[in-house]
PDB file of C-alpha atoms in Angstrom:
ATOM      1  CA  MET A 351      26.191 -11.056  13.584  1.00 41.00           C
ATOM      2  CA  ILE A 352      24.672  -8.465  15.929  1.00 39.00           C
ATOM      3  CA  ASN A 353      22.730  -6.881  13.064  1.00 47.00           C
ATOM      4  CA  ILE A 354      21.452 -10.271  11.909  1.00 41.00           C
ATOM      5  CA  LYS A 355      20.365 -11.137  15.433  1.00 39.00           C
ATOM      6  CA  SER A 356      18.688  -7.770  15.849  1.00 41.00           C
ATOM      7  CA  SER A 357      16.793  -8.144  12.559  1.00 44.00           C
ATOM      8  CA  LEU A 358      15.696 -11.654  13.493  1.00 38.00           C
ATOM      9  CA  ILE A 359      14.406 -10.501  16.867  1.00 33.00           C
ATOM     10  CA  GLY A 360      12.528  -7.667  15.171  1.00 44.00           C
ATOM     11  CA  LEU A 361      10.976  -9.999  12.602  1.00 43.00           C
ATOM     12  CA  LEU A 362       9.922 -12.439  15.300  1.00 38.00           C
ATOM     13  CA  GLY A 363       8.321  -9.567  17.163  1.00 43.00           C
ATOM     14  CA  LEU A 364       6.444  -8.522  14.036  1.00 51.00           C
ATOM     15  CA  LEU A 365       5.224 -12.057  13.429  1.00 44.00           C
ATOM     16  CA  ALA A 366       4.125 -12.294  17.053  1.00 40.00           C
ATOM     17  CA  SER A 367       1.978  -9.193  16.550  1.00 45.00           C
ATOM     18  CA  LEU A 368      -0.005 -10.798  13.729  1.00 47.00           C
ATOM     19  CA  PRO A 369      -3.526 -11.985  14.424  1.00 48.00           C
ATOM     20  CA  ALA A 370      -4.394 -15.594  13.719  1.00 42.00           C
ATOM     21  CA  LEU A 371      -4.916 -15.988   9.967  1.00 52.00           C
ATOM     22  CA  ALA A 372      -6.282 -18.874   7.942  1.00 54.00           C
ATOM     23  CA  VAL A 373      -2.951 -19.145   6.136  1.00 71.00           C
ATOM     24  CA  PRO A 374       0.595 -18.229   7.203  1.00 91.00           C
ATOM     25  CA  LEU A 375       2.483 -15.211   5.901  1.00 97.00           C
ATOM     26  CA  VAL A 376       5.917 -15.246   4.299  1.00 97.00           C
ATOM     27  CA  ASP A 377       8.643 -12.637   4.002  1.00 98.00           C
ATOM     28  CA  VAL A 378       8.430 -11.799   0.301  1.00 98.00           C
ATOM     29  CA  THR A 379      12.150 -11.057   0.030  1.00 98.00           C
ATOM     30  CA  THR A 380      12.851 -14.761   0.592  1.00 98.00           C
ATOM     31  CA  LEU A 381      11.258 -15.306  -2.826  1.00 98.00           C
ATOM     32  CA  ILE A 382      12.247 -11.989  -4.407  1.00 98.00           C
ATOM     33  CA  PRO A 383      15.650 -10.996  -3.006  1.00 97.00           C
ATOM     34  CA  ASP A 384      16.036  -8.120  -5.490  1.00 95.00           C
ATOM     35  CA  LEU A 385      12.748  -6.479  -4.459  1.00 96.00           C
ATOM     36  CA  VAL A 386      13.019  -2.781  -3.577  1.00 97.00           C
ATOM     37  CA  LEU A 387      11.367  -1.989  -0.248  1.00 97.00           C
ATOM     38  CA  ASP A 388      10.236   1.439   0.913  1.00 98.00           C
ATOM     39  CA  VAL A 389       7.914   0.477   3.758  1.00 98.00           C
ATOM     40  CA  ARG A 390       6.530   3.912   4.541  1.00 98.00           C
ATOM     41  CA  TYR A 391       4.743   3.039   7.771  1.00 98.00           C
ATOM     42  CA  HIS A 392       7.984   1.847   9.362  1.00 98.00           C
ATOM     43  CA  GLY A 393       9.308   5.414   9.156  1.00 98.00           C
ATOM     44  CA  SER A 394       7.937   8.942   9.434  1.00 98.00           C
ATOM     45  CA  TYR A 395       7.377   9.843   5.777  1.00 98.00           C
ATOM     46  CA  ASN A 396       3.686   8.974   5.657  1.00 98.00           C
ATOM     47  CA  PHE A 397       0.382  10.808   6.096  1.00 98.00           C
ATOM     48  CA  VAL A 398       0.561  10.451   9.903  1.00 98.00           C
ATOM     49  CA  GLY A 399       4.128  11.758  10.118  1.00 98.00           C
ATOM     50  CA  GLU A 400       5.522   9.100  12.476  1.00 98.00           C
ATOM     51  CA  PRO A 401       6.256   5.338  12.582  1.00 98.00           C
ATOM     52  CA  ILE A 402       3.016   3.372  12.689  1.00 98.00           C
ATOM     53  CA  ASP A 403       2.146   0.850  15.408  1.00 98.00           C
ATOM     54  CA  GLY A 404       2.919  -2.732  14.419  1.00 97.00           C
ATOM     55  CA  TYR A 405       5.640  -1.953  11.867  1.00 98.00           C
ATOM     56  CA  LEU A 406       8.573  -3.245  13.907  1.00 95.00           C
ATOM     57  CA  GLN A 407      10.643  -4.025  10.808  1.00 96.00           C
ATOM     58  CA  PRO A 408      10.464  -2.725   7.223  1.00 97.00           C
ATOM     59  CA  LYS A 409       9.215  -6.063   5.916  1.00 97.00           C
ATOM     60  CA  CYS A 410       6.779  -7.138   3.215  1.00 98.00           C
ATOM     61  CA  LEU A 411       4.707 -10.071   4.467  1.00 98.00           C
ATOM     62  CA  LEU A 412       2.110 -11.764   2.243  1.00 98.00           C
ATOM     63  CA  THR A 413       0.287 -15.060   1.969  1.00 97.00           C
ATOM     64  CA  GLU A 414       2.358 -17.578   0.024  1.00 97.00           C
ATOM     65  CA  PRO A 415       0.094 -17.567  -3.072  1.00 97.00           C
ATOM     66  CA  ALA A 416       0.219 -13.773  -3.253  1.00 98.00           C
ATOM     67  CA  ALA A 417       3.986 -13.763  -2.694  1.00 98.00           C
ATOM     68  CA  LYS A 418       4.560 -16.290  -5.479  1.00 98.00           C
ATOM     69  CA  ALA A 419       2.344 -14.304  -7.827  1.00 98.00           C
ATOM     70  CA  LEU A 420       4.324 -11.162  -6.986  1.00 98.00           C
ATOM     71  CA  GLN A 421       7.527 -13.092  -7.724  1.00 98.00           C
ATOM     72  CA  ALA A 422       6.217 -13.769 -11.238  1.00 98.00           C
ATOM     73  CA  VAL A 423       5.370 -10.079 -11.656  1.00 98.00           C
ATOM     74  CA  GLN A 424       8.905  -9.114 -10.645  1.00 98.00           C
ATOM     75  CA  LEU A 425      10.400 -11.493 -13.224  1.00 98.00           C
ATOM     76  CA  LYS A 426       8.390  -9.825 -15.985  1.00 98.00           C
ATOM     77  CA  ALA A 427       9.217  -6.358 -14.690  1.00 98.00           C
ATOM     78  CA  ARG A 428      12.936  -7.129 -14.663  1.00 96.00           C
ATOM     79  CA  ALA A 429      12.667  -8.393 -18.251  1.00 97.00           C
ATOM     80  CA  GLN A 430      11.388  -4.907 -19.096  1.00 96.00           C
ATOM     81  CA  GLY A 431      14.305  -3.250 -17.311  1.00 95.00           C
ATOM     82  CA  LEU A 432      12.228  -2.359 -14.259  1.00 97.00           C
ATOM     83  CA  THR A 433      11.680  -3.491 -10.691  1.00 97.00           C
ATOM     84  CA  LEU A 434       8.797  -3.497  -8.283  1.00 98.00           C
ATOM     85  CA  LYS A 435       9.064  -1.077  -5.382  1.00 98.00           C
ATOM     86  CA  ILE A 436       6.939  -1.964  -2.362  1.00 98.00           C
ATOM     87  CA  PHE A 437       5.297   0.532  -0.010  1.00 98.00           C
ATOM     88  CA  ASP A 438       3.096  -1.779   2.061  1.00 98.00           C
ATOM     89  CA  CYS A 439       1.952  -5.406   2.277  1.00 98.00           C
ATOM     90  CA  TYR A 440       0.377  -7.047   5.330  1.00 98.00           C
ATOM     91  CA  ARG A 441      -0.961  -4.384   7.689  1.00 97.00           C
ATOM     92  CA  PRO A 442      -1.624  -5.382  11.319  1.00 96.00           C
ATOM     93  CA  GLN A 443      -4.864  -4.212  12.896  1.00 96.00           C
ATOM     94  CA  GLN A 444      -2.932  -2.156  15.434  1.00 97.00           C
ATOM     95  CA  ALA A 445      -1.652  -0.063  12.519  1.00 97.00           C
ATOM     96  CA  VAL A 446      -5.201   0.497  11.292  1.00 97.00           C
ATOM     97  CA  ASP A 447      -6.167   1.490  14.836  1.00 98.00           C
ATOM     98  CA  HIS A 448      -3.276   3.985  14.818  1.00 98.00           C
ATOM     99  CA  PHE A 449      -4.663   5.532  11.615  1.00 98.00           C
ATOM    100  CA  VAL A 450      -8.096   5.826  13.200  1.00 98.00           C
ATOM    101  CA  ARG A 451      -6.758   7.549  16.333  1.00 98.00           C
ATOM    102  CA  TRP A 452      -4.773   9.953  14.187  1.00 98.00           C
ATOM    103  CA  ALA A 453      -7.756  10.762  11.977  1.00 98.00           C
ATOM    104  CA  LYS A 454      -9.828  11.647  15.054  1.00 98.00           C
ATOM    105  CA  ASP A 455      -7.149  14.082  16.262  1.00 98.00           C
ATOM    106  CA  LEU A 456      -8.150  17.057  14.125  1.00 98.00           C
ATOM    107  CA  ASP A 457      -5.342  19.209  15.505  1.00 98.00           C
ATOM    108  CA  ASP A 458      -2.604  17.013  14.043  1.00 98.00           C
ATOM    109  CA  THR A 459      -2.253  18.244  10.467  1.00 98.00           C
ATOM    110  CA  ARG A 460       1.550  18.235  10.179  1.00 97.00           C
ATOM    111  CA  MET A 461       1.494  16.205   6.919  1.00 98.00           C
ATOM    112  CA  LYS A 462      -1.570  17.817   5.351  1.00 98.00           C
ATOM    113  CA  GLN A 463       0.221  19.787   2.647  1.00 98.00           C
ATOM    114  CA  THR A 464       2.027  16.683   1.427  1.00 98.00           C
ATOM    115  CA  PHE A 465      -0.664  14.005   1.606  1.00 98.00           C
ATOM    116  CA  TYR A 466      -4.140  15.580   1.757  1.00 98.00           C
ATOM    117  CA  PRO A 467      -3.919  19.286   0.809  1.00 98.00           C
ATOM    118  CA  GLN A 468      -7.446  19.435  -0.658  1.00 97.00           C
ATOM    119  CA  VAL A 469      -9.220  17.396   2.026  1.00 97.00           C
ATOM    120  CA  ASP A 470     -10.384  18.729   5.373  1.00 98.00           C
ATOM    121  CA  LYS A 471      -9.144  16.250   7.960  1.00 98.00           C
ATOM    122  CA  SER A 472     -12.605  16.086   9.516  1.00 97.00           C
ATOM    123  CA  MET A 473     -13.824  14.496   6.257  1.00 97.00           C
ATOM    124  CA  LEU A 474     -11.299  11.635   6.027  1.00 97.00           C
ATOM    125  CA  PHE A 475     -13.797   9.064   7.336  1.00 96.00           C
ATOM    126  CA  ALA A 476     -16.765  10.408   5.380  1.00 96.00           C
ATOM    127  CA  GLU A 477     -14.821  10.443   2.132  1.00 95.00           C
ATOM    128  CA  GLY A 478     -13.485   6.942   2.706  1.00 93.00           C
ATOM    129  CA  TYR A 479      -9.777   7.707   3.049  1.00 96.00           C
ATOM    130  CA  ILE A 480      -9.619   6.210   6.548  1.00 96.00           C
ATOM    131  CA  ALA A 481     -11.605   3.225   7.840  1.00 94.00           C
ATOM    132  CA  GLU A 482     -11.588   0.933  10.858  1.00 95.00           C
ATOM    133  CA  ARG A 483     -10.701  -2.202   8.871  1.00 93.00           C
ATOM    134  CA  SER A 484      -8.255  -2.838   6.038  1.00 94.00           C
ATOM    135  CA  GLY A 485      -8.036  -5.481   3.331  1.00 93.00           C
ATOM    136  CA  HIS A 486      -4.273  -5.334   3.885  1.00 96.00           C
ATOM    137  CA  SER A 487      -4.829  -7.184   7.163  1.00 94.00           C
ATOM    138  CA  ARG A 488      -5.847 -10.271   5.171  1.00 94.00           C
ATOM    139  CA  GLY A 489      -2.307 -10.595   3.832  1.00 96.00           C
ATOM    140  CA  SER A 490      -2.960 -10.600   0.078  1.00 96.00           C
ATOM    141  CA  THR A 491      -2.895  -6.877  -0.686  1.00 98.00           C
ATOM    142  CA  VAL A 492       0.148  -4.912  -1.781  1.00 98.00           C
ATOM    143  CA  ASP A 493       0.839  -1.211  -2.391  1.00 98.00           C
ATOM    144  CA  LEU A 494       3.592  -0.705  -4.941  1.00 98.00           C
ATOM    145  CA  THR A 495       4.982   1.063  -7.964  1.00 98.00           C
ATOM    146  CA  LEU A 496       7.489   0.484 -10.769  1.00 98.00           C
ATOM    147  CA  ALA A 497      11.033   1.815 -10.747  1.00 98.00           C
ATOM    148  CA  THR A 498      14.151   1.782 -12.856  1.00 96.00           C
ATOM    149  CA  LEU A 499      17.445   0.523 -11.454  1.00 88.00           C
ATOM    150  CA  ALA A 500      20.785   2.149 -12.195  1.00 84.00           C
ATOM    151  CA  GLU A 501      23.988   1.534 -10.245  1.00 78.00           C
ATOM    152  CA  GLY A 502      21.993   0.092  -7.367  1.00 75.00           C
ATOM    153  CA  GLU A 503      19.694   3.129  -7.112  1.00 86.00           C
ATOM    154  CA  SER A 504      15.977   2.904  -7.826  1.00 90.00           C
ATOM    155  CA  ARG A 505      14.045   5.689  -9.484  1.00 95.00           C
ATOM    156  CA  GLU A 506      10.272   5.506  -9.479  1.00 97.00           C
ATOM    157  CA  LEU A 507       8.344   5.899 -12.708  1.00 98.00           C
ATOM    158  CA  ASP A 508       6.194   9.026 -12.759  1.00 98.00           C
ATOM    159  CA  MET A 509       2.731   7.978 -11.600  1.00 98.00           C
ATOM    160  CA  GLY A 510       1.316  11.498 -11.378  1.00 98.00           C
ATOM    161  CA  SER A 511       0.914  11.516  -7.612  1.00 98.00           C
ATOM    162  CA  HIS A 512       2.931  10.097  -4.790  1.00 96.00           C
ATOM    163  CA  TYR A 513       1.909   7.128  -2.667  1.00 98.00           C
ATOM    164  CA  ASP A 514      -1.003   7.737  -0.267  1.00 98.00           C
ATOM    165  CA  PHE A 515      -1.966  11.042  -1.867  1.00 98.00           C
ATOM    166  CA  PHE A 516      -5.596  11.553  -0.785  1.00 98.00           C
ATOM    167  CA  ASP A 517      -6.979  13.080  -3.959  1.00 98.00           C
ATOM    168  CA  PRO A 518      -8.879  12.088  -7.137  1.00 97.00           C
ATOM    169  CA  LEU A 519      -5.564  12.538  -8.958  1.00 98.00           C
ATOM    170  CA  SER A 520      -4.595   9.175  -7.443  1.00 98.00           C
ATOM    171  CA  HIS A 521      -7.465   7.401  -9.188  1.00 98.00           C
ATOM    172  CA  THR A 522      -5.894   4.978 -11.642  1.00 98.00           C
ATOM    173  CA  ASP A 523      -7.863   6.330 -14.611  1.00 97.00           C
ATOM    174  CA  SER A 524      -7.718   9.986 -13.589  1.00 98.00           C
ATOM    175  CA  PRO A 525      -8.255  12.209 -16.662  1.00 97.00           C
ATOM    176  CA  SER A 526      -5.984  14.836 -15.105  1.00 98.00           C
ATOM    177  CA  VAL A 527      -2.704  12.974 -15.609  1.00 98.00           C
ATOM    178  CA  SER A 528      -0.409  13.167 -18.629  1.00 98.00           C
ATOM    179  CA  PRO A 529      -0.315  10.492 -21.367  1.00 98.00           C
ATOM    180  CA  GLN A 530       3.042   9.272 -20.030  1.00 98.00           C
ATOM    181  CA  VAL A 531       1.704   8.916 -16.498  1.00 98.00           C
ATOM    182  CA  ARG A 532      -1.337   7.085 -17.848  1.00 98.00           C
ATOM    183  CA  ALA A 533       0.973   4.731 -19.744  1.00 98.00           C
ATOM    184  CA  ASN A 534       3.072   4.099 -16.623  1.00 98.00           C
ATOM    185  CA  ARG A 535      -0.003   3.280 -14.555  1.00 98.00           C
ATOM    186  CA  GLN A 536      -1.265   0.985 -17.312  1.00 98.00           C
ATOM    187  CA  GLN A 537       2.077  -0.805 -17.488  1.00 98.00           C
ATOM    188  CA  LEU A 538       1.893  -1.557 -13.770  1.00 98.00           C
ATOM    189  CA  ALA A 539      -1.743  -2.624 -14.064  1.00 98.00           C
ATOM    190  CA  GLU A 540      -1.000  -5.030 -16.914  1.00 98.00           C
ATOM    191  CA  LEU A 541       1.944  -6.610 -15.132  1.00 98.00           C
ATOM    192  CA  MET A 542      -0.142  -7.159 -12.022  1.00 98.00           C
ATOM    193  CA  ALA A 543      -3.272  -8.332 -13.858  1.00 98.00           C
ATOM    194  CA  ASP A 544      -1.263 -11.035 -15.622  1.00 98.00           C
ATOM    195  CA  GLN A 545      -0.805 -12.652 -12.196  1.00 98.00           C
ATOM    196  CA  SER A 546      -4.388 -12.160 -10.958  1.00 97.00           C
ATOM    197  CA  PHE A 547      -3.843  -8.946  -9.012  1.00 98.00           C
ATOM    198  CA  LYS A 548      -6.781  -6.528  -9.230  1.00 98.00           C
ATOM    199  CA  ASN A 549      -6.371  -2.799  -8.895  1.00 98.00           C
ATOM    200  CA  LEU A 550      -8.429  -0.627  -6.565  1.00 97.00           C
ATOM    201  CA  PRO A 551      -9.563   2.103  -9.024  1.00 97.00           C
ATOM    202  CA  GLU A 552      -9.209   4.914  -6.486  1.00 96.00           C
ATOM    203  CA  GLU A 553      -5.548   4.121  -5.742  1.00 98.00           C
ATOM    204  CA  TRP A 554      -3.128   3.460  -8.601  1.00 98.00           C
ATOM    205  CA  TRP A 555      -0.720   1.734  -6.175  1.00 98.00           C
ATOM    206  CA  HIS A 556      -3.184  -0.690  -4.519  1.00 98.00           C
ATOM    207  CA  TYR A 557      -3.557  -4.304  -5.725  1.00 98.00           C
ATOM    208  CA  ASP A 558      -5.457  -7.250  -4.261  1.00 98.00           C
ATOM    209  CA  TYR A 559      -4.518 -10.801  -5.151  1.00 97.00           C
ATOM    210  CA  GLY A 560      -7.110 -13.241  -6.466  1.00 86.00           C
ATOM    211  CA  ASN A 561     -10.745 -12.820  -5.490  1.00 66.00           C
ATOM    212  CA  GLN A 562     -10.151 -10.747  -2.357  1.00 54.00           C
ATOM    213  CA  PHE A 563     -11.020  -7.391  -3.946  1.00 44.00           C
ATOM    214  CA  TRP A 564     -14.364  -8.573  -5.315  1.00 40.00           C
ATOM    215  CA  ALA A 565     -15.271 -10.425  -2.117  1.00 39.00           C
ATOM    216  CA  ILE A 566     -14.719  -7.261  -0.110  1.00 42.00           C
ATOM    217  CA  HIS A 567     -16.845  -5.226  -2.513  1.00 40.00           C
ATOM    218  CA  LYS A 568     -19.643  -7.789  -2.356  1.00 35.00           C
ATOM    219  CA  LYS A 569     -19.752  -7.651   1.433  1.00 35.00           C
ATOM    220  CA  ALA A 570     -19.288  -3.881   1.730  1.00 37.00           C
ATOM    221  CA  LYS A 571     -22.151  -1.627   2.740  1.00 31.00           C
ATOM    222  CA  ARG A 572     -23.113   1.209   0.427  1.00 28.00           C
ATOM    223  CA  ARG A 573     -20.686   4.131   0.652  1.00 33.00           C
ATOM    224  CA  PRO A 574     -20.202   7.546  -0.940  1.00 33.00           C
ATOM    225  CA  PRO A 575     -19.005   7.360  -4.593  1.00 31.00           C
ATOM    226  CA  ASN A 576     -15.316   7.851  -3.758  1.00 34.00           C
ATOM    227  CA  SER A 577     -15.327   5.818  -0.550  1.00 32.00           C
ATOM    228  CA  PHE A 578     -13.398   2.827  -1.886  1.00 33.00           C
ATOM    229  CA  ALA A 579     -10.270   4.975  -1.671  1.00 35.00           C
ATOM    230  CA  GLY A 580     -10.283   4.184   2.027  1.00 46.00           C
ATOM    231  CA  ARG A 581      -7.924   1.927   3.953  1.00 41.00           C
ATOM    232  CA  ASN A 582     -10.833  -0.404   4.476  1.00 37.00           C
ATOM    233  CA  PHE A 583      -9.635  -2.038   1.281  1.00 41.00           C
TER     234      PHE A 583
END
């Protein structure tokens, strides 16, 4: 009972931190109870190296249409012997602000070798990896992968790079990955596309529901060629 109460208080705190949106957000696990969650920004294994502001609970919150579409994706994935594994969903603006502060602190490179070994930290803004706004804050974007399930343990399919790896290798159609990795990325892309999720080409894990991706692109100012890898989307 104490744990349930604690989780409820944490969830209420997270919901209270959300800005006013045109539509409400739902906890996706209420629709997909078998979803595997690995909400990286709730913990320290991420490119910053510490829990991110606004992630009070390791929850996946999405708009109801996006959540229902993801539910349909999960049903198809399970029919193929797989499951979706979620890294991030709704991202509060205070989290984006945390990323920006971190990116400006050029002395903090504790996670460089894991997440951005080939990128000078001073170039994260210029190369589009960090931005002051995120499409995730609209509530219809999800970062995820596919995994197998055996005896209650999930094992991610090989996608050629890990989540949030700041490198061209993370581009969905990267020519540097193996045929098996390419097939795994395509399998995820097809499952998501069937339910109107569109992939961000610079991040194999990033999917926007419905017309959000194209609306953002239409409104975006011109950027360097690889800039759409940024958290602005």
